PDB file of C-alpha atoms in Angstrom:
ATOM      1  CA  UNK A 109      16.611   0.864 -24.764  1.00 64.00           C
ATOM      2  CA  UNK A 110      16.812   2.895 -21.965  1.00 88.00           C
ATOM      3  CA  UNK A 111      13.138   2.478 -19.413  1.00 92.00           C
ATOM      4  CA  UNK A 112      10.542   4.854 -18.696  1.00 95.00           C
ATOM      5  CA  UNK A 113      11.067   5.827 -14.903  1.00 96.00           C
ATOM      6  CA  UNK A 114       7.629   5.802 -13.266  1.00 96.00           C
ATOM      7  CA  UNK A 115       8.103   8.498 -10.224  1.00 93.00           C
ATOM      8  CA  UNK A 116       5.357   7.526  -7.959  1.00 93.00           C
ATOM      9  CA  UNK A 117       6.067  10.496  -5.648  1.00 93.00           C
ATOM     10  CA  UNK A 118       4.370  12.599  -8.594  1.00 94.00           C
ATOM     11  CA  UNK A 119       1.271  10.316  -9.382  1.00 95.00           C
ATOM     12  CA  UNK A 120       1.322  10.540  -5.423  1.00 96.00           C
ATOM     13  CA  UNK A 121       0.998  14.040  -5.740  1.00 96.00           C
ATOM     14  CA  UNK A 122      -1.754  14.229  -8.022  1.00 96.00           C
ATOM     15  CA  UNK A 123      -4.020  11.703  -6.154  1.00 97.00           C
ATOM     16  CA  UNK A 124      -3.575  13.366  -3.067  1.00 97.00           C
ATOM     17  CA  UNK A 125      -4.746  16.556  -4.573  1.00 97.00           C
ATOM     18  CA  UNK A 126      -7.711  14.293  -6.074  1.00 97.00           C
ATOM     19  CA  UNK A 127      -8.612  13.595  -2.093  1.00 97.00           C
ATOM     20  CA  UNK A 128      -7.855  16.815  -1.379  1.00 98.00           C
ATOM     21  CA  UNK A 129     -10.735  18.290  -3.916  1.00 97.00           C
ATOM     22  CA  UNK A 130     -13.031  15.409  -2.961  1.00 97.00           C
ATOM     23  CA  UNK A 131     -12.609  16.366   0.508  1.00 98.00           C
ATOM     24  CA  UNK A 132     -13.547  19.980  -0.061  1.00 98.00           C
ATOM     25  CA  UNK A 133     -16.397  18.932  -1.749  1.00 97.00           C
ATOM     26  CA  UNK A 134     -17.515  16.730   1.261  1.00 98.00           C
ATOM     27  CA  UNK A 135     -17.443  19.696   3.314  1.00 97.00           C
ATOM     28  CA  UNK A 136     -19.137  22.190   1.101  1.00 97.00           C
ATOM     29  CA  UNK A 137     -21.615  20.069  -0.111  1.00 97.00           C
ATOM     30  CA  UNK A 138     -22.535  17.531   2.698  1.00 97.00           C
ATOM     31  CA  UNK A 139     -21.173  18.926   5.791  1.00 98.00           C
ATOM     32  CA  UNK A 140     -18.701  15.919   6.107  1.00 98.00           C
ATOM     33  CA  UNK A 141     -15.053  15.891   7.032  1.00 98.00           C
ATOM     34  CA  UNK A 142     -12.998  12.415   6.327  1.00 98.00           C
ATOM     35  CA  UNK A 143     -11.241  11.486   9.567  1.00 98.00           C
ATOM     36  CA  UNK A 144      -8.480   9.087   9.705  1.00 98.00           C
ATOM     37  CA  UNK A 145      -7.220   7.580  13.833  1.00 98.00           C
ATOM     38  CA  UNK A 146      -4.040   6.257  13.610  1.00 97.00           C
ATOM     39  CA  UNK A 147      -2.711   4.130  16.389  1.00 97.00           C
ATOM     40  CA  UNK A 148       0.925   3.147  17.429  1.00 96.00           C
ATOM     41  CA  UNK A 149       1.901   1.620  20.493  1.00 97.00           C
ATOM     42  CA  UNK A 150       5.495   1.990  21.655  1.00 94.00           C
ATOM     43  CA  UNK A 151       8.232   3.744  20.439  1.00 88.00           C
ATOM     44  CA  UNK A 152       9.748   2.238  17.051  1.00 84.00           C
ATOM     45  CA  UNK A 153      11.629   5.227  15.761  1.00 85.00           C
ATOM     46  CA  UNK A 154      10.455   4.516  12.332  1.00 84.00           C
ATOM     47  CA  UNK A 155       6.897   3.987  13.102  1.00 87.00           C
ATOM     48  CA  UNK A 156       7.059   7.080  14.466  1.00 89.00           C
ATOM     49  CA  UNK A 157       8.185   8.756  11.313  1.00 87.00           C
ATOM     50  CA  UNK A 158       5.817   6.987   9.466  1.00 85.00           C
ATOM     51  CA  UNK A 159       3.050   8.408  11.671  1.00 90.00           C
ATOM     52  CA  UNK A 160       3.665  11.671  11.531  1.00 91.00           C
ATOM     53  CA  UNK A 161       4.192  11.918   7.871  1.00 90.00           C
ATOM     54  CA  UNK A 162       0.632   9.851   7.130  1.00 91.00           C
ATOM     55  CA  UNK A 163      -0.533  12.886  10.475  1.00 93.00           C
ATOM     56  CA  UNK A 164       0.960  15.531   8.262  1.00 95.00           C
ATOM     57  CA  UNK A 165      -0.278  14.843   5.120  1.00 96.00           C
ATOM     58  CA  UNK A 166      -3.823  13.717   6.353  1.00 96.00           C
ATOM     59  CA  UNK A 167      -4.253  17.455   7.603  1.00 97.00           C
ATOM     60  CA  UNK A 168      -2.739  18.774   4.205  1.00 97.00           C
ATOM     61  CA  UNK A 169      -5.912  17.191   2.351  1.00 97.00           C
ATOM     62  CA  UNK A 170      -8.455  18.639   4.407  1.00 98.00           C
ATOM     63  CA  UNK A 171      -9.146  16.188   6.568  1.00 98.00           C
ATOM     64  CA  UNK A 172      -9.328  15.241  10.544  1.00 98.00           C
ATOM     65  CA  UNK A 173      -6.243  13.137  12.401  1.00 97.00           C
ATOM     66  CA  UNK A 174      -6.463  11.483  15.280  1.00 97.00           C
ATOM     67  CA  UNK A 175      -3.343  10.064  16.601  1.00 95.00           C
ATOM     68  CA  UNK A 176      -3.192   7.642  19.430  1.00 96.00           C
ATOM     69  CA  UNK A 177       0.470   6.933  20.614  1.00 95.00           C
ATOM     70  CA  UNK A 178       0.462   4.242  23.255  1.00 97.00           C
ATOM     71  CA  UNK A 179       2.958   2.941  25.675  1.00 96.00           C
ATOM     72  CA  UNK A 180       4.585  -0.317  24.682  1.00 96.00           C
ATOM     73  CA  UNK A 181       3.672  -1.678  28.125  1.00 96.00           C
ATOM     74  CA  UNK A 182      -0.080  -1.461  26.957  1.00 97.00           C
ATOM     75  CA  UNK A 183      -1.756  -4.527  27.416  1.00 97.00           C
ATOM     76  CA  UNK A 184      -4.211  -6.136  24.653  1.00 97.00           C
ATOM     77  CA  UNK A 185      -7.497  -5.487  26.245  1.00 97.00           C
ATOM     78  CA  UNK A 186      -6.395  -1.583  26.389  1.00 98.00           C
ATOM     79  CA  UNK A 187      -5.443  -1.650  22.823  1.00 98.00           C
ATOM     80  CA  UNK A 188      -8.880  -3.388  21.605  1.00 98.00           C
ATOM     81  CA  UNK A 189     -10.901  -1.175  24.021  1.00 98.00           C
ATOM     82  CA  UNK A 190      -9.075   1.388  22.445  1.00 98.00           C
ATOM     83  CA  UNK A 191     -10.295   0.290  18.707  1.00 98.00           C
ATOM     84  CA  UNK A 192     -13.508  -0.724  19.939  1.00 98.00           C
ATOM     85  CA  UNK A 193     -14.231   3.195  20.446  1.00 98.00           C
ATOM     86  CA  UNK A 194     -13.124   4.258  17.315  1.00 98.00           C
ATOM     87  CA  UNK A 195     -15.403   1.027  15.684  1.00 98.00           C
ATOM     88  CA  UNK A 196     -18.275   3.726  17.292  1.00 98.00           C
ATOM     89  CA  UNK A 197     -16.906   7.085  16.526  1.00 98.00           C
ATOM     90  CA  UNK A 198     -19.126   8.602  13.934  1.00 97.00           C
ATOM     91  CA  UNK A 199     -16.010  11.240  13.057  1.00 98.00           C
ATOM     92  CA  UNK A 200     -13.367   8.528  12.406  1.00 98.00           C
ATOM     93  CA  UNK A 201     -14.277   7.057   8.975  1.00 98.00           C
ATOM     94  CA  UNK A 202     -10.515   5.177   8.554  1.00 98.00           C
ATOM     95  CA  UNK A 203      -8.383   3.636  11.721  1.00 98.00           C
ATOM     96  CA  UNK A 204      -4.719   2.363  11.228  1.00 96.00           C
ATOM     97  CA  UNK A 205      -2.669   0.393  13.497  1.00 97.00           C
ATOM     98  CA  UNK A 206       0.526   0.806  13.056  1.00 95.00           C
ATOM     99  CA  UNK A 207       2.499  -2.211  12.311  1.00 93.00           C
ATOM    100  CA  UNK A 208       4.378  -4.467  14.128  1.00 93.00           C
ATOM    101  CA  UNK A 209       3.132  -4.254  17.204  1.00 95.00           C
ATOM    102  CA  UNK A 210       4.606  -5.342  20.645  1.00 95.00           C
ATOM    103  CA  UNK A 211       5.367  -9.305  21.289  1.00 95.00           C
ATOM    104  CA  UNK A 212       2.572  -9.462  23.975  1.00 96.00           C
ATOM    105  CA  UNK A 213      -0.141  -8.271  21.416  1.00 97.00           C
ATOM    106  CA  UNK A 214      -1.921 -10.634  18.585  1.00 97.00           C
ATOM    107  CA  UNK A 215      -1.894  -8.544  15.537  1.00 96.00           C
ATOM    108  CA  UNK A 216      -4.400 -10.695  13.999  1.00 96.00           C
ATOM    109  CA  UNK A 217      -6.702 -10.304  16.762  1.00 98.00           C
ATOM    110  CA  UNK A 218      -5.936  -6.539  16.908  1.00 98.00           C
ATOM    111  CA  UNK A 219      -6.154  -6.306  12.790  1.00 97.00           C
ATOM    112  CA  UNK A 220      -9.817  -8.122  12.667  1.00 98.00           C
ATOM    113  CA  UNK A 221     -11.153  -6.474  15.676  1.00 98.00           C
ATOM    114  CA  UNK A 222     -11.417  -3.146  13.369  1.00 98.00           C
ATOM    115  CA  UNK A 223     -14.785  -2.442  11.749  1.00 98.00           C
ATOM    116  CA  UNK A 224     -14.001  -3.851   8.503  1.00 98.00           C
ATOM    117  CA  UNK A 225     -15.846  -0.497   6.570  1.00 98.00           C
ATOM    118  CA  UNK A 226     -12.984   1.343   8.330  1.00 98.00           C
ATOM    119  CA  UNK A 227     -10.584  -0.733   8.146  1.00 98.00           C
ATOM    120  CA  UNK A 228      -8.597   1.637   5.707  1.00 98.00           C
ATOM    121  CA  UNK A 229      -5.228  -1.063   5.265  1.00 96.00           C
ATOM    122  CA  UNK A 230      -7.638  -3.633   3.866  1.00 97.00           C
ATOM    123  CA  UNK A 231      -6.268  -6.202   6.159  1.00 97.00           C
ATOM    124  CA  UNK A 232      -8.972  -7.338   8.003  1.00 98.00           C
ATOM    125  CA  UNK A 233     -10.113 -10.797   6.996  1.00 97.00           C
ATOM    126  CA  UNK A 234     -13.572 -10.160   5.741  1.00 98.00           C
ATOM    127  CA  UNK A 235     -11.636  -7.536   3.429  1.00 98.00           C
ATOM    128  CA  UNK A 236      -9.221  -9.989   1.965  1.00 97.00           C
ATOM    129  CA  UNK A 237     -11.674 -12.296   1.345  1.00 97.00           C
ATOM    130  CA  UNK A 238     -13.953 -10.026  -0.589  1.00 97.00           C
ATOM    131  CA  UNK A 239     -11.002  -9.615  -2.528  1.00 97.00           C
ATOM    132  CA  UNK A 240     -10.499 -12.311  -3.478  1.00 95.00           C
ATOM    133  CA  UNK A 241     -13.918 -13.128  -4.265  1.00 95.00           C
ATOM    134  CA  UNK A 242     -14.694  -9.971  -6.742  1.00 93.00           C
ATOM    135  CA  UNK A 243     -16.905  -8.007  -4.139  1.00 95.00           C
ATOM    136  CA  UNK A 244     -16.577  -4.606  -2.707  1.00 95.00           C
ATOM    137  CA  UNK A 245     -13.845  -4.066  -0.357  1.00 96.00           C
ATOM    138  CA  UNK A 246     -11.034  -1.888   1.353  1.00 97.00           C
ATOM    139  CA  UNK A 247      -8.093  -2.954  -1.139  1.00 97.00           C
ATOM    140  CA  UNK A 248      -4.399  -2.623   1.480  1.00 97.00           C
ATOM    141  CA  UNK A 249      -2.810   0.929  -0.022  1.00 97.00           C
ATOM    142  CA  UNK A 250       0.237  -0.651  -1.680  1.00 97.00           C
ATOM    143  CA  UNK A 251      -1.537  -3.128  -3.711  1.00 98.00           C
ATOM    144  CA  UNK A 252      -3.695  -0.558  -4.684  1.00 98.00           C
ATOM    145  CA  UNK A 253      -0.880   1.949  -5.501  1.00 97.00           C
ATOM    146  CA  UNK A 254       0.652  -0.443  -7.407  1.00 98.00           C
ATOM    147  CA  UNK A 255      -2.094  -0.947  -9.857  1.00 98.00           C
ATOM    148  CA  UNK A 256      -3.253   2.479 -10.100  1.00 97.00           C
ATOM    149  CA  UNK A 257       0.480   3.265 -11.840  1.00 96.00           C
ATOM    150  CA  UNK A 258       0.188   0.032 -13.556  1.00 97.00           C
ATOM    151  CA  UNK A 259      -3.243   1.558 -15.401  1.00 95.00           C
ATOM    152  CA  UNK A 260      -1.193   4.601 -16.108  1.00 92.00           C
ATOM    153  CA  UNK A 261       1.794   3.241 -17.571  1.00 92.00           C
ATOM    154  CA  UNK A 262       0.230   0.328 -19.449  1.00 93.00           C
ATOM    155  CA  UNK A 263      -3.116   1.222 -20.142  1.00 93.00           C
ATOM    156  CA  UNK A 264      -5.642  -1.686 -20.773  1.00 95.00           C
ATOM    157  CA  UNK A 265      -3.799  -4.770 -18.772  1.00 98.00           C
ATOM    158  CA  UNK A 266      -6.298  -7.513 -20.286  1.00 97.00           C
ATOM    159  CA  UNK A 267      -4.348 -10.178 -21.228  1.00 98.00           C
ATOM    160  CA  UNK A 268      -1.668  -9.734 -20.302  1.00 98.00           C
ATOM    161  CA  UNK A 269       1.416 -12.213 -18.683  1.00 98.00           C
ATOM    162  CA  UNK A 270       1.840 -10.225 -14.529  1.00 98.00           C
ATOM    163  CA  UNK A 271       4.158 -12.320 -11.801  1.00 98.00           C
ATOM    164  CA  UNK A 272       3.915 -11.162  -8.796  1.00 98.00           C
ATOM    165  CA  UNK A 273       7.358 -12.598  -6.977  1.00 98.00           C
ATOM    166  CA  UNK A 274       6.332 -12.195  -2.970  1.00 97.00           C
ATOM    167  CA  UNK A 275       3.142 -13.852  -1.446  1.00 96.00           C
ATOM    168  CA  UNK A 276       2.759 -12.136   1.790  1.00 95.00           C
ATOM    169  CA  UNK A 277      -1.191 -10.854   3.276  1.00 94.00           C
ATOM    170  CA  UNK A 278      -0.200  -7.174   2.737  1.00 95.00           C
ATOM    171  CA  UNK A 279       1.059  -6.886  -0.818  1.00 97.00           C
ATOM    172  CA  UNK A 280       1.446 -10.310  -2.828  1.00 97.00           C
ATOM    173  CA  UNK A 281      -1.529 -12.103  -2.381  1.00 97.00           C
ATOM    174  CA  UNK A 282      -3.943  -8.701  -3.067  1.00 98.00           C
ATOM    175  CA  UNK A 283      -1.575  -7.649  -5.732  1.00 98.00           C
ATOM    176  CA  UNK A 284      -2.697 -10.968  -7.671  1.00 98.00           C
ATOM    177  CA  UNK A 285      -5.995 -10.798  -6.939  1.00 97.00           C
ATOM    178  CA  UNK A 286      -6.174  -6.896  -8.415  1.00 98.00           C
ATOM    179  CA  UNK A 287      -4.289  -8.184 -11.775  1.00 98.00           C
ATOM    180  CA  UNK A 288      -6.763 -11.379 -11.699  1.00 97.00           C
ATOM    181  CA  UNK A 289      -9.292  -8.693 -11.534  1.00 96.00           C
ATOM    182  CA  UNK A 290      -7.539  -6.614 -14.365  1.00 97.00           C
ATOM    183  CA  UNK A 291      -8.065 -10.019 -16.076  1.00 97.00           C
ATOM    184  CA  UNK A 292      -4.315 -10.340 -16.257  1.00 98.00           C
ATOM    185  CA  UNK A 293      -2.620 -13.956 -16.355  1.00 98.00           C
ATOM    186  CA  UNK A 294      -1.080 -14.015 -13.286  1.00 98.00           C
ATOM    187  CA  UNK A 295       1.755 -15.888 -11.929  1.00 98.00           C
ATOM    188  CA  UNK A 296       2.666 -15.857  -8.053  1.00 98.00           C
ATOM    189  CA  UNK A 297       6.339 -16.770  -7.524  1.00 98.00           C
ATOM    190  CA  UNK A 298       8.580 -16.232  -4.126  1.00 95.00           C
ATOM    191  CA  UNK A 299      11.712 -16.853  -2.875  1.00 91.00           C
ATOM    192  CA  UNK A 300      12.282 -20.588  -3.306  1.00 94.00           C
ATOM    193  CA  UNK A 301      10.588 -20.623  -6.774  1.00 96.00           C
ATOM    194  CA  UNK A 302      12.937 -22.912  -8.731  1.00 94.00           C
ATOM    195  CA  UNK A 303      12.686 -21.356 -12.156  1.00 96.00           C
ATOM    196  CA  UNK A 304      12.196 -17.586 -11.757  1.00 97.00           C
ATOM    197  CA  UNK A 305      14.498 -16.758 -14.395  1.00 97.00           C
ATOM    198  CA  UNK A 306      12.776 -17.947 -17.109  1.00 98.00           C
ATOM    199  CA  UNK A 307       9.134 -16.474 -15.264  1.00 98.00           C
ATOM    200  CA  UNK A 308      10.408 -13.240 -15.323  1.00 98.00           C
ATOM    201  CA  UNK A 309      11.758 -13.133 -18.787  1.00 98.00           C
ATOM    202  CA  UNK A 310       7.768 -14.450 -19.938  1.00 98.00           C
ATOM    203  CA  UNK A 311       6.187 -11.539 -17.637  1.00 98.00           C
ATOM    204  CA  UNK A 312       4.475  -8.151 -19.313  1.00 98.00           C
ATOM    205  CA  UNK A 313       4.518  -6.913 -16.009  1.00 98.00           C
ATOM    206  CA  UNK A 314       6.587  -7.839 -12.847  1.00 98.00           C
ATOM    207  CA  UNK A 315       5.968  -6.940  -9.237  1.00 98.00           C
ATOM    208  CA  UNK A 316       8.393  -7.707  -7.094  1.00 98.00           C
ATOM    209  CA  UNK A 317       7.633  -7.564  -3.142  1.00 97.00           C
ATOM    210  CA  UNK A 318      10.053 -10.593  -1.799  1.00 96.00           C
ATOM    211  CA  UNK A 319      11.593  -8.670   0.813  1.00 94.00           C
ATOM    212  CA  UNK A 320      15.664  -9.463  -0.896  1.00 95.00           C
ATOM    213  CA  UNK A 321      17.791  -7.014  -2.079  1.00 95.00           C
ATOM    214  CA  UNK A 322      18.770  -6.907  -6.026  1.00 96.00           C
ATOM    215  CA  UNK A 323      16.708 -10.378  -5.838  1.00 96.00           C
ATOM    216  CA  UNK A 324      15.593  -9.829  -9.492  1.00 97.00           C
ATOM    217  CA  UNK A 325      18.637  -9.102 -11.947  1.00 97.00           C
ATOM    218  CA  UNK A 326      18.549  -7.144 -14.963  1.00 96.00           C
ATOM    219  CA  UNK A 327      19.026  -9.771 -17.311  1.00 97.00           C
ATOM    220  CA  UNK A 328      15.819 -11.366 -16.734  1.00 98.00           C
ATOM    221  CA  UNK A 329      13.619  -8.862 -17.399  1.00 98.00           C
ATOM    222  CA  UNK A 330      11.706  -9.375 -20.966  1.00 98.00           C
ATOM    223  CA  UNK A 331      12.506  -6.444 -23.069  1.00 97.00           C
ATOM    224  CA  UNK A 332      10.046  -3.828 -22.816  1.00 97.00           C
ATOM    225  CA  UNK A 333       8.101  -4.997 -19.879  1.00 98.00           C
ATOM    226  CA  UNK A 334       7.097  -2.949 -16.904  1.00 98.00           C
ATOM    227  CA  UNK A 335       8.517  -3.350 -13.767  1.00 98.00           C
ATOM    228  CA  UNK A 336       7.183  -2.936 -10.342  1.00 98.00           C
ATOM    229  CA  UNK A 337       9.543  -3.131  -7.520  1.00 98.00           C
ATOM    230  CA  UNK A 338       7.865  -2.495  -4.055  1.00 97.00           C
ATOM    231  CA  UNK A 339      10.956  -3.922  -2.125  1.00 95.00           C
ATOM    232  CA  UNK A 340      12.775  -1.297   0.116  1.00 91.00           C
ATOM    233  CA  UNK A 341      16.040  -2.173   1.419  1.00 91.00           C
ATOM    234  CA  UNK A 342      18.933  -0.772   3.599  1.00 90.00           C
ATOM    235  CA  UNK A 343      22.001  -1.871   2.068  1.00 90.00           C
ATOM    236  CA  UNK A 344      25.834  -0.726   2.962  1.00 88.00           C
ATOM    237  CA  UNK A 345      28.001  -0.097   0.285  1.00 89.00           C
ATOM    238  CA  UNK A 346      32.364  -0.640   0.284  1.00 86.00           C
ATOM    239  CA  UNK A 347      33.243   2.577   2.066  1.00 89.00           C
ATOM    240  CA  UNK A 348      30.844   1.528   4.949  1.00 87.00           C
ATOM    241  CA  UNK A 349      28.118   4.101   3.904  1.00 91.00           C
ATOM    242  CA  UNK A 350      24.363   2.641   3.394  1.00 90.00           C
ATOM    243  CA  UNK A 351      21.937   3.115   0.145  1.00 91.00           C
ATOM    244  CA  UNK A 352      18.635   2.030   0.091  1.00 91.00           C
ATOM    245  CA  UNK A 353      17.936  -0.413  -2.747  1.00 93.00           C
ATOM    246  CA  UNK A 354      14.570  -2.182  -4.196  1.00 95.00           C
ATOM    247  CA  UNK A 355      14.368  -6.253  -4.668  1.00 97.00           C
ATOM    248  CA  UNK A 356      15.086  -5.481  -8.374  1.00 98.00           C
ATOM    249  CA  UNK A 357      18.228  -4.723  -9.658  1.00 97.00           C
ATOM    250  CA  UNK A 358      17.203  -1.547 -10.885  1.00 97.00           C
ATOM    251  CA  UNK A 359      20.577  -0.373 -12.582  1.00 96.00           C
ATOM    252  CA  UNK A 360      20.585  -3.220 -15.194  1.00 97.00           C
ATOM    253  CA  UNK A 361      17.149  -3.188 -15.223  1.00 97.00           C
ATOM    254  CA  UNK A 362      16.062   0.033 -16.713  1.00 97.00           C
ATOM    255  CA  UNK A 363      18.164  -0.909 -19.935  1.00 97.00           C
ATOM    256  CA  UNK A 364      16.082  -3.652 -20.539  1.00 97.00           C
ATOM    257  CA  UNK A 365      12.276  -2.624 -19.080  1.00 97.00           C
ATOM    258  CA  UNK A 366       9.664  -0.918 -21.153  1.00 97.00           C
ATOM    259  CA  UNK A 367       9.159   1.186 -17.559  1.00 97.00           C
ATOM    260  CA  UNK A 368      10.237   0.480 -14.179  1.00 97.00           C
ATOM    261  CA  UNK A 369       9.615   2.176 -10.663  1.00 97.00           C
ATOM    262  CA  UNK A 370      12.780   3.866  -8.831  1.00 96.00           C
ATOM    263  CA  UNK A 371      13.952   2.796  -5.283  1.00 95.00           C
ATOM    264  CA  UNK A 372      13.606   5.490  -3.733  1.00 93.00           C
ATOM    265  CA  UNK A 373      10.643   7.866  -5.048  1.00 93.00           C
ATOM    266  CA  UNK A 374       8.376   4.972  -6.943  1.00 94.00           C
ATOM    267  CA  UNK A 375       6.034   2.764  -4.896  1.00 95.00           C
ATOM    268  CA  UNK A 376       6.541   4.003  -1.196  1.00 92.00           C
ATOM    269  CA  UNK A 377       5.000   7.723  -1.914  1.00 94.00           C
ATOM    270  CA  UNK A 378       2.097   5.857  -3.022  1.00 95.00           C
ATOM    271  CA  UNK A 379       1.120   4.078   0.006  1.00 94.00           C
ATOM    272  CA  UNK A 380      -0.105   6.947   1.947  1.00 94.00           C
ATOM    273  CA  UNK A 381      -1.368   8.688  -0.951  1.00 97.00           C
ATOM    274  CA  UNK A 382      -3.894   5.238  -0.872  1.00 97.00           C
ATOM    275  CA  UNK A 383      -3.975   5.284   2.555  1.00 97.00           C
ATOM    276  CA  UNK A 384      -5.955   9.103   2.120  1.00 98.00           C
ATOM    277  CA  UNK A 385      -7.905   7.517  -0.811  1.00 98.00           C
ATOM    278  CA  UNK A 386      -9.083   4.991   1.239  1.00 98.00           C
ATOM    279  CA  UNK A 387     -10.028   6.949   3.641  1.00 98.00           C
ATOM    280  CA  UNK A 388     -12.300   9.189   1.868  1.00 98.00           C
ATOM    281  CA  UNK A 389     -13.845   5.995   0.264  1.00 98.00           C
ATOM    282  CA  UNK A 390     -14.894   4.767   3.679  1.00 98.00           C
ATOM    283  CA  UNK A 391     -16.273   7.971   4.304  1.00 98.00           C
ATOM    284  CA  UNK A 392     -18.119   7.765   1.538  1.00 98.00           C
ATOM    285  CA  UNK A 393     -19.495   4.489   1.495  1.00 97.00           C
ATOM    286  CA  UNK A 394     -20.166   5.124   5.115  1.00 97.00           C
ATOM    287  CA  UNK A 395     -22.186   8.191   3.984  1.00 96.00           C
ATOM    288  CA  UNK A 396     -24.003   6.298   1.158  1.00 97.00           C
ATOM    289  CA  UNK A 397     -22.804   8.709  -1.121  1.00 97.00           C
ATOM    290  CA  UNK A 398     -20.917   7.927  -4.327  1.00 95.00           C
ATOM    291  CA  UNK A 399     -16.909   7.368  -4.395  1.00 94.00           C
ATOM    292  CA  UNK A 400     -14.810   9.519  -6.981  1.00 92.00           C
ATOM    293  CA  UNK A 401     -13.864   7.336  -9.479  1.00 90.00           C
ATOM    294  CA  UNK A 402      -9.994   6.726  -9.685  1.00 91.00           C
ATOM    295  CA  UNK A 403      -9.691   6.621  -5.788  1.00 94.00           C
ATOM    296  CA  UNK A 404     -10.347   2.658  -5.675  1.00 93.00           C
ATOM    297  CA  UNK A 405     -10.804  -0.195  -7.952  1.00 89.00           C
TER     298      UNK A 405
END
């Protein structure tokens, strides 16, 4: 058996086209434009790509970007001024810090010092913990990506057997509380988890997000179950070249899954696609007007 490839650059495609539309309707019908402020401070070469591709494709939707590049010399009190104004712009609807931020600056304090209704990476920690308790919230993108292919691929996920294998704030803690949600049996491994083996090879679904390239071999996937791997990885192969590779070993893998994301082209194409979703649900909710169903849980 030979897995279903889930290409989450195409289901990205077709929910930013879903903002897109919802977007134009906001216009037409209520005079309102989504607008996401992104903020990065310093120069991280790949936080800057990052930031100009979420720029780029919050403009191709429709809707207002506002990008605040920073010096990595400025101080914390600049930074939550900074955020502070957005908290009170009635045109920003979403705001983004980019992560990691200097040494000198608490990304906690940064993180909760954003108005938790536009607080579009669901971070914040009134968000997590209306997560976790069931109530309405800003759900972080990849989590949220993650299940939205999950629905596609599997269809009704009542009942059934999901590890998530990673327990970080950003993806494996809200990843288990969506699939709790789902009213899936969940099972939250990591790293030192002693029998992973034999929790994988009982797992429907498996989302891996440890951080550990080719953590999770091939062999002990159950046959036919659907794989998740949000893990992105530089690795360099014999002749000194690199490859990037996901925390699943995705060769072996796909010959036993029912389905299985790709590394690259499965969950990372996702994340900003969410990220725009999220957006235009906090303008929404902001607006007391109803969110299109399939941008949020």
């Amino acid at each position: 058996m030979t897995a279903q490839i889930i290409e989450g650059k195409n289901f990205a495609v077709a929910l930013r086209e879903r903002v897109a539309e919802h977007t134009a309707y906001l216009k037409q019908q209520h005079n309102i434009t989504p607008g996401l402020a992104v903020v990065l401070v310093g120069e991280d070469p790949a936080s800057e790509v990052y930031v100009r591709s979420k720029g780029k494709q919050t403009i191709e939707a429709g809707m207002n970007s506002y990008q605040h590049k920073l010096a990595v010399d400025t101080s914390e009190t600049e930074l939550l001024a900074l955020i502070d104004r957005l908290n009170t712009d009635p045109d920003v609807h979403g705001i983004l810090v980019q992560l990691p931020l200097p040494d000198h600056i608490d990304e906690a304090l940064v993180i909760n010092a954003i108005d938790p209704a536009k607080d579009v990476d669901g971070f914040h920690i009134s968000n997590a913990g209306l997560l976790a308790t069931g109530q309405q919230a800003m759900v972080p993108c990849t989590p949220l990506g993650c299940l939205m292919m999950l629905r596609e691929y599997c269809g009704n996920l009542s009942g059934l057997n999901a590890l998530v294998i990673g327990r970080s704030n950003i993806v494996g803690k809200p990843m288990a509380q969506l699939l709790l949600r789902e009213s899936c049996t969940v099972t939250v491994a990591h790293s030192r988890t002693r029998n992973l083996p034999e929790l994988v090879g009982n797992a429907d679904i498996v989302v891996a997000a440890v951080g550990r390239p080719l953590f999770v071999e091939g062999k002990w996937i159950k046959p036919g179950a659907t794989v998740i791997d949000v893990g992105i990885n530089r690795i360099e192969n014999s002749d000194g070249t690199t490859r990037l590779v996901g925390d699943v070993d995705f060769d072996a893998a796909k010959e036993i899954a029912g389905a299985i994301t790709p590394v690259p082209g499965g969950v990372g194409p996702m994340t900003i696609a969410c990220l725009l979703a999220n957006t235009v649900t906090a303008c929404c909710r902001a607006s007391a007007l109803p969110v299109p169903q399939g941008l949020t849980v």
